[in-house]
Amino acid sequence: MLKILKRLTVKEVTMLIFAVLFVCLNVYLELKIPDYMSDITTLLSTEGTKVKDIWNFDAPGMRMVLLSLGSFAASVVVGFLAARIAASFSTRLRDDIFHSVLNFSDAEIKKFSIPSLLTRTTNDITQIQL
């Protein structure tokens, strides 16, 4: 696994770090939502509470909605970064394996059948990509 991770470029490592940071942000935002839900429940059980007490910009209802939208945005960014990292890394890995197979001698190629080489490289890299 470390041999594979050493093949990551600086750009991919940077995107990987940002993806981890956005996952942490997503978890933080998801964990803050129940606090505001508790505040909303308290407001709803209080006599004389009006809708504006829950939905004003500073009210817990609006904050909870903003946290939910922020969490959604963080999830989208993580998905985008993960897809970019996986696609670029697997493309480069496929290219490297293809050129490695081209450098095989005739004796080495006879040890493996061509369909076997295709299946191995395609399945293995697809598993890494996923």
PDB file of N, CA and C in Angstrom, residues 74-111:
ATOM      1  N   ALA A  74     -19.808  20.779   1.932  1.00  0.00           N
ATOM      2  CA  ALA A  74     -18.567  20.077   2.276  1.00  0.00           C
ATOM      3  C   ALA A  74     -18.575  18.661   1.724  1.00  0.00           C
ATOM      4  N   SER A  75     -19.715  18.001   1.769  1.00  0.00           N
ATOM      5  CA  SER A  75     -19.823  16.642   1.217  1.00  0.00           C
ATOM      6  C   SER A  75     -19.617  16.636  -0.293  1.00  0.00           C
ATOM      7  N   VAL A  76     -20.162  17.633  -0.963  1.00  0.00           N
ATOM      8  CA  VAL A  76     -19.988  17.731  -2.412  1.00  0.00           C
ATOM      9  C   VAL A  76     -18.518  17.956  -2.752  1.00  0.00           C
ATOM     10  N   VAL A  77     -17.846  18.816  -2.007  1.00  0.00           N
ATOM     11  CA  VAL A  77     -16.426  19.084  -2.251  1.00  0.00           C
ATOM     12  C   VAL A  77     -15.599  17.821  -2.025  1.00  0.00           C
ATOM     13  N   VAL A  78     -15.908  17.075  -0.979  1.00  0.00           N
ATOM     14  CA  VAL A  78     -15.187  15.822  -0.705  1.00  0.00           C
ATOM     15  C   VAL A  78     -15.388  14.832  -1.847  1.00  0.00           C
ATOM     16  N   GLY A  79     -16.611  14.694  -2.315  1.00  0.00           N
ATOM     17  CA  GLY A  79     -16.887  13.790  -3.433  1.00  0.00           C
ATOM     18  C   GLY A  79     -16.147  14.196  -4.692  1.00  0.00           C
ATOM     19  N   PHE A  80     -16.126  15.500  -4.964  1.00  0.00           N
ATOM     20  CA  PHE A  80     -15.424  16.003  -6.141  1.00  0.00           C
ATOM     21  C   PHE A  80     -13.922  15.735  -6.044  1.00  0.00           C
ATOM     22  N   LEU A  81     -13.343  16.052  -4.890  1.00  0.00           N
ATOM     23  CA  LEU A  81     -11.906  15.843  -4.717  1.00  0.00           C
ATOM     24  C   LEU A  81     -11.543  14.361  -4.781  1.00  0.00           C
ATOM     25  N   ALA A  82     -12.357  13.513  -4.174  1.00  0.00           N
ATOM     26  CA  ALA A  82     -12.081  12.076  -4.209  1.00  0.00           C
ATOM     27  C   ALA A  82     -12.139  11.538  -5.637  1.00  0.00           C
ATOM     28  N   ALA A  83     -13.111  12.001  -6.404  1.00  0.00           N
ATOM     29  CA  ALA A  83     -13.218  11.550  -7.792  1.00  0.00           C
ATOM     30  C   ALA A  83     -12.026  12.019  -8.628  1.00  0.00           C
ATOM     31  N   ARG A  84     -11.614  13.266  -8.418  1.00  0.00           N
ATOM     32  CA  ARG A  84     -10.452  13.784  -9.169  1.00  0.00           C
ATOM     33  C   ARG A  84      -9.183  13.025  -8.822  1.00  0.00           C
ATOM     34  N   ILE A  85      -8.964  12.776  -7.539  1.00  0.00           N
ATOM     35  CA  ILE A  85      -7.770  12.051  -7.111  1.00  0.00           C
ATOM     36  C   ILE A  85      -7.774  10.637  -7.696  1.00  0.00           C
ATOM     37  N   ALA A  86      -8.895   9.951  -7.572  1.00  0.00           N
ATOM     38  CA  ALA A  86      -8.979   8.572  -8.050  1.00  0.00           C
ATOM     39  C   ALA A  86      -8.794   8.494  -9.563  1.00  0.00           C
ATOM     40  N   ALA A  87      -9.399   9.420 -10.298  1.00  0.00           N
ATOM     41  CA  ALA A  87      -9.300   9.381 -11.758  1.00  0.00           C
ATOM     42  C   ALA A  87      -7.882   9.670 -12.235  1.00  0.00           C
ATOM     43  N   SER A  88      -7.259  10.700 -11.700  1.00  0.00           N
ATOM     44  CA  SER A  88      -5.912  11.036 -12.171  1.00  0.00           C
ATOM     45  C   SER A  88      -4.891   9.985 -11.747  1.00  0.00           C
ATOM     46  N   PHE A  89      -5.038   9.473 -10.532  1.00  0.00           N
ATOM     47  CA  PHE A  89      -4.096   8.470 -10.043  1.00  0.00           C
ATOM     48  C   PHE A  89      -4.228   7.170 -10.837  1.00  0.00           C
ATOM     49  N   SER A  90      -5.458   6.717 -11.071  1.00  0.00           N
ATOM     50  CA  SER A  90      -5.642   5.464 -11.799  1.00  0.00           C
ATOM     51  C   SER A  90      -5.248   5.600 -13.269  1.00  0.00           C
ATOM     52  N   THR A  91      -5.459   6.759 -13.848  1.00  0.00           N
ATOM     53  CA  THR A  91      -5.026   6.973 -15.235  1.00  0.00           C
ATOM     54  C   THR A  91      -3.515   6.860 -15.345  1.00  0.00           C
ATOM     55  N   ARG A  92      -2.820   7.494 -14.436  1.00  0.00           N
ATOM     56  CA  ARG A  92      -1.360   7.430 -14.463  1.00  0.00           C
ATOM     57  C   ARG A  92      -0.854   6.016 -14.165  1.00  0.00           C
ATOM     58  N   LEU A  93      -1.531   5.324 -13.245  1.00  0.00           N
ATOM     59  CA  LEU A  93      -1.150   3.955 -12.909  1.00  0.00           C
ATOM     60  C   LEU A  93      -1.371   3.014 -14.096  1.00  0.00           C
ATOM     61  N   ARG A  94      -2.493   3.180 -14.793  1.00  0.00           N
ATOM     62  CA  ARG A  94      -2.747   2.361 -15.987  1.00  0.00           C
ATOM     63  C   ARG A  94      -1.681   2.606 -17.052  1.00  0.00           C
ATOM     64  N   ASP A  95      -1.317   3.852 -17.229  1.00  0.00           N
ATOM     65  CA  ASP A  95      -0.277   4.188 -18.206  1.00  0.00           C
ATOM     66  C   ASP A  95       1.062   3.543 -17.829  1.00  0.00           C
ATOM     67  N   ASP A  96       1.408   3.591 -16.560  1.00  0.00           N
ATOM     68  CA  ASP A  96       2.658   2.986 -16.096  1.00  0.00           C
ATOM     69  C   ASP A  96       2.658   1.472 -16.284  1.00  0.00           C
ATOM     70  N   ILE A  97       1.539   0.840 -15.965  1.00  0.00           N
ATOM     71  CA  ILE A  97       1.456  -0.614 -16.122  1.00  0.00           C
ATOM     72  C   ILE A  97       1.498  -0.989 -17.601  1.00  0.00           C
ATOM     73  N   PHE A  98       0.824  -0.231 -18.435  1.00  0.00           N
ATOM     74  CA  PHE A  98       0.833  -0.508 -19.874  1.00  0.00           C
ATOM     75  C   PHE A  98       2.259  -0.452 -20.415  1.00  0.00           C
ATOM     76  N   HIS A  99       2.997   0.592 -20.050  1.00  0.00           N
ATOM     77  CA  HIS A  99       4.379   0.705 -20.534  1.00  0.00           C
ATOM     78  C   HIS A  99       5.274  -0.369 -19.916  1.00  0.00           C
ATOM     79  N   SER A 100       4.973  -0.790 -18.712  1.00  0.00           N
ATOM     80  CA  SER A 100       5.731  -1.869 -18.087  1.00  0.00           C
ATOM     81  C   SER A 100       5.506  -3.187 -18.830  1.00  0.00           C
ATOM     82  N   VAL A 101       4.256  -3.449 -19.207  1.00  0.00           N
ATOM     83  CA  VAL A 101       3.949  -4.671 -19.955  1.00  0.00           C
ATOM     84  C   VAL A 101       4.584  -4.624 -21.336  1.00  0.00           C
ATOM     85  N   LEU A 102       4.646  -3.457 -21.944  1.00  0.00           N
ATOM     86  CA  LEU A 102       5.286  -3.340 -23.251  1.00  0.00           C
ATOM     87  C   LEU A 102       6.775  -3.670 -23.191  1.00  0.00           C
ATOM     88  N   ASN A 103       7.376  -3.473 -22.043  1.00  0.00           N
ATOM     89  CA  ASN A 103       8.801  -3.759 -21.880  1.00  0.00           C
ATOM     90  C   ASN A 103       9.087  -5.225 -21.549  1.00  0.00           C
ATOM     91  N   PHE A 104       8.029  -6.054 -21.425  1.00  0.00           N
ATOM     92  CA  PHE A 104       8.242  -7.474 -21.157  1.00  0.00           C
ATOM     93  C   PHE A 104       8.927  -8.126 -22.352  1.00  0.00           C
ATOM     94  N   SER A 105       9.741  -9.111 -22.055  1.00  0.00           N
ATOM     95  CA  SER A 105      10.357  -9.895 -23.133  1.00  0.00           C
ATOM     96  C   SER A 105       9.347 -10.930 -23.623  1.00  0.00           C
ATOM     97  N   ASP A 106       9.673 -11.584 -24.728  1.00  0.00           N
ATOM     98  CA  ASP A 106       8.767 -12.616 -25.254  1.00  0.00           C
ATOM     99  C   ASP A 106       8.585 -13.753 -24.266  1.00  0.00           C
ATOM    100  N   ALA A 107       9.658 -14.116 -23.565  1.00  0.00           N
ATOM    101  CA  ALA A 107       9.555 -15.201 -22.574  1.00  0.00           C
ATOM    102  C   ALA A 107       8.618 -14.813 -21.446  1.00  0.00           C
ATOM    103  N   GLU A 108       8.668 -13.562 -21.013  1.00  0.00           N
ATOM    104  CA  GLU A 108       7.783 -13.106 -19.929  1.00  0.00           C
ATOM    105  C   GLU A 108       6.336 -13.046 -20.395  1.00  0.00           C
ATOM    106  N   ILE A 109       6.117 -12.633 -21.626  1.00  0.00           N
ATOM    107  CA  ILE A 109       4.750 -12.546 -22.146  1.00  0.00           C
ATOM    108  C   ILE A 109       4.151 -13.937 -22.281  1.00  0.00           C
ATOM    109  N   LYS A 110       4.976 -14.933 -22.616  1.00  0.00           N
ATOM    110  CA  LYS A 110       4.466 -16.298 -22.752  1.00  0.00           C
ATOM    111  C   LYS A 110       4.044 -16.889 -21.412  1.00  0.00           C
ATOM    112  N   LYS A 111       4.570 -16.357 -20.315  1.00  0.00           N
ATOM    113  CA  LYS A 111       4.166 -16.840 -18.989  1.00  0.00           C
ATOM    114  C   LYS A 111       2.717 -16.447 -18.682  1.00  0.00           C
TER     115      LYS A 111
END
